[in-house]
Amino acid sequence: MPHTSQFSSLYQVLATLSALLIQIVVGINEGWPSVYGPVLLESFNITTSEEAWIVQAMNIGELLGCLVSLPAVDRFGRKMSMLGASLPYLLAPTLLAYATTTPLFCLARLISGLAMGISNTTIFSYLGEISHPTIRGKLTMCLYILNLLGIVLINVVGSSFNIRNSSFSTVGIVLVFVLTFVWMPESPYFDVMKKNFDRARKSLVKLRGHPDVDEDLDQIKETVKIQTEHEGKFKDLFVVKSNRRALVVAFIVLGSKHLIVDGIIDAYGQTIFQILVPNVSPTLVIVVYYTLEIFTAFFASCLVDKLGRRPMILVALFASGLAILTVGTYLYLKLHTSTDLRYMNTVPATAIGVFAIFYSFLYSIPATLLSELFPMNVKTFASFLATLYFSTISIINITFYQVTTCNFGMDVPFLTLGVSFFVHFVLVYIFVFETKGKSLGDIQRHLETVTTESTAICITYNEEC
């Protein structure tokens, strides 16, 4: 493999950061209900039920965005698909700036979700295909760091600015994304798939930082040739055994992050923290919470390519599960018993802090694995299915939180989700294998050479099944 120095990966970092500017907007969209939900109730005469629809509209739009992106990614390319998503990303905050009724707020959130469905489906493939295996995990971790930065940004801006002004700031971020990303290279894998070898070589020279890219290009050609000998179909995800094994891993890892808590704190953070830490400004708690996650996620990005994906997931799930169960137990005692909790006031804040630290380990791993596990001929279908899965479980998650909190108390969703962490811990331990340091071709060869489906996905660091 050609040399990879600190300087030779500089363009990969620049291309990644440019692509990930849009993730700041994703974070803004996800955190918007937390800061402006109370404003909608107080200033726009919107009911709690209508607010719930405004929150959910984004997830519904994301489902539609998946359908739009499915034919676009392999036809127009990863880069052009992401640039195309900038149009609804610009339209959504413009509508929000002038919305005054529930239908307009829902429409704006629906369009923002549409854009997220397109970009989220595309960005997994783009990052996995432009990055060298030795730094892929670090670059992909940036996806979630900038996502968190967007959530912090909307909470800080939202505490000082009204909906219109914050919406215009979002438009500015999207414009910066367009003006920078338009100069970035297309995925060399996509260029090779389209037989555009000259452009693939030029992209690799930029991304690797040196002209000696023959070995990389030959490896990409071989990988693409093997993976595209037969035109991929959606059913291949389920019919081809190696794809089915990869799908099991992807769903378990995606579920580990998105089926548990994720989205609930993003959408209802200020309400939740006002109950858990009543004596501190909820905006301050949110800023501290997400800032802690950002720093921990950055630290984790330095470890993901050294320790590996699997051990980090296991540690994160175990510690996060304990923290959320602690919060759930505290809420149960506070809401349903007469227990004196005066000497336990610091427990929820401490537990949330522990959760923020360890949950951050999960941030990059779903995106990293999704970009690694699937061959070229079905990668678009896999990204589509992953985004569809994420959007669906986000709707289920938030609905579950809304229904159980209103009918039984906030302790029920926290206790239930705490148990879910340990369920996913067991699933990851049994089914998820290590991809650290492996090229995309190596990962496919591993999936194809495993002999039995029951042991296909359960390997340790240096073991071969």
JSON list of C-alpha atoms in Angstrom, two decimals, residues 2 9 42 64 91 113 122 126 188 205 207 211 216 232 248 251 254 283 394 443:
[
{"chain": "A", "resi": 2, "resn": "PRO", "atom": "CA", "xyz": [1.37, 3.45, -0.83]},
{"chain": "A", "resi": 9, "resn": "SER", "atom": "CA", "xyz": [-4.05, 12.63, 4.32]},
{"chain": "A", "resi": 42, "resn": "GLU", "atom": "CA", "xyz": [-46.13, 29.91, 24.42]},
{"chain": "A", "resi": 64, "resn": "LEU", "atom": "CA", "xyz": [-39.11, 10.30, 1.92]},
{"chain": "A", "resi": 91, "resn": "LEU", "atom": "CA", "xyz": [-35.64, 25.94, 1.58]},
{"chain": "A", "resi": 113, "resn": "GLY", "atom": "CA", "xyz": [-36.03, 15.76, 6.94]},
{"chain": "A", "resi": 122, "resn": "THR", "atom": "CA", "xyz": [-24.99, 9.49, 0.68]},
{"chain": "A", "resi": 126, "resn": "TYR", "atom": "CA", "xyz": [-18.66, 9.10, 0.39]},
{"chain": "A", "resi": 188, "resn": "PRO", "atom": "CA", "xyz": [-12.77, 7.32, -6.70]},
{"chain": "A", "resi": 205, "resn": "VAL", "atom": "CA", "xyz": [-3.71, 11.92, -6.17]},
{"chain": "A", "resi": 207, "resn": "LEU", "atom": "CA", "xyz": [-6.80, 12.43, -1.54]},
{"chain": "A", "resi": 211, "resn": "PRO", "atom": "CA", "xyz": [1.24, 10.79, -7.41]},
{"chain": "A", "resi": 216, "resn": "ASP", "atom": "CA", "xyz": [-4.51, 2.10, -4.68]},
{"chain": "A", "resi": 232, "resn": "GLY", "atom": "CA", "xyz": [-26.91, -5.15, -7.64]},
{"chain": "A", "resi": 248, "resn": "VAL", "atom": "CA", "xyz": [-27.24, -8.14, 10.65]},
{"chain": "A", "resi": 251, "resn": "PHE", "atom": "CA", "xyz": [-28.75, -3.22, 12.11]},
{"chain": "A", "resi": 254, "resn": "LEU", "atom": "CA", "xyz": [-27.34, 1.12, 14.28]},
{"chain": "A", "resi": 283, "resn": "THR", "atom": "CA", "xyz": [-29.74, 25.66, 28.23]},
{"chain": "A", "resi": 394, "resn": "SER", "atom": "CA", "xyz": [-36.60, 7.64, 15.59]},
{"chain": "A", "resi": 443, "resn": "ILE", "atom": "CA", "xyz": [-13.81, -6.97, 4.75]}
]
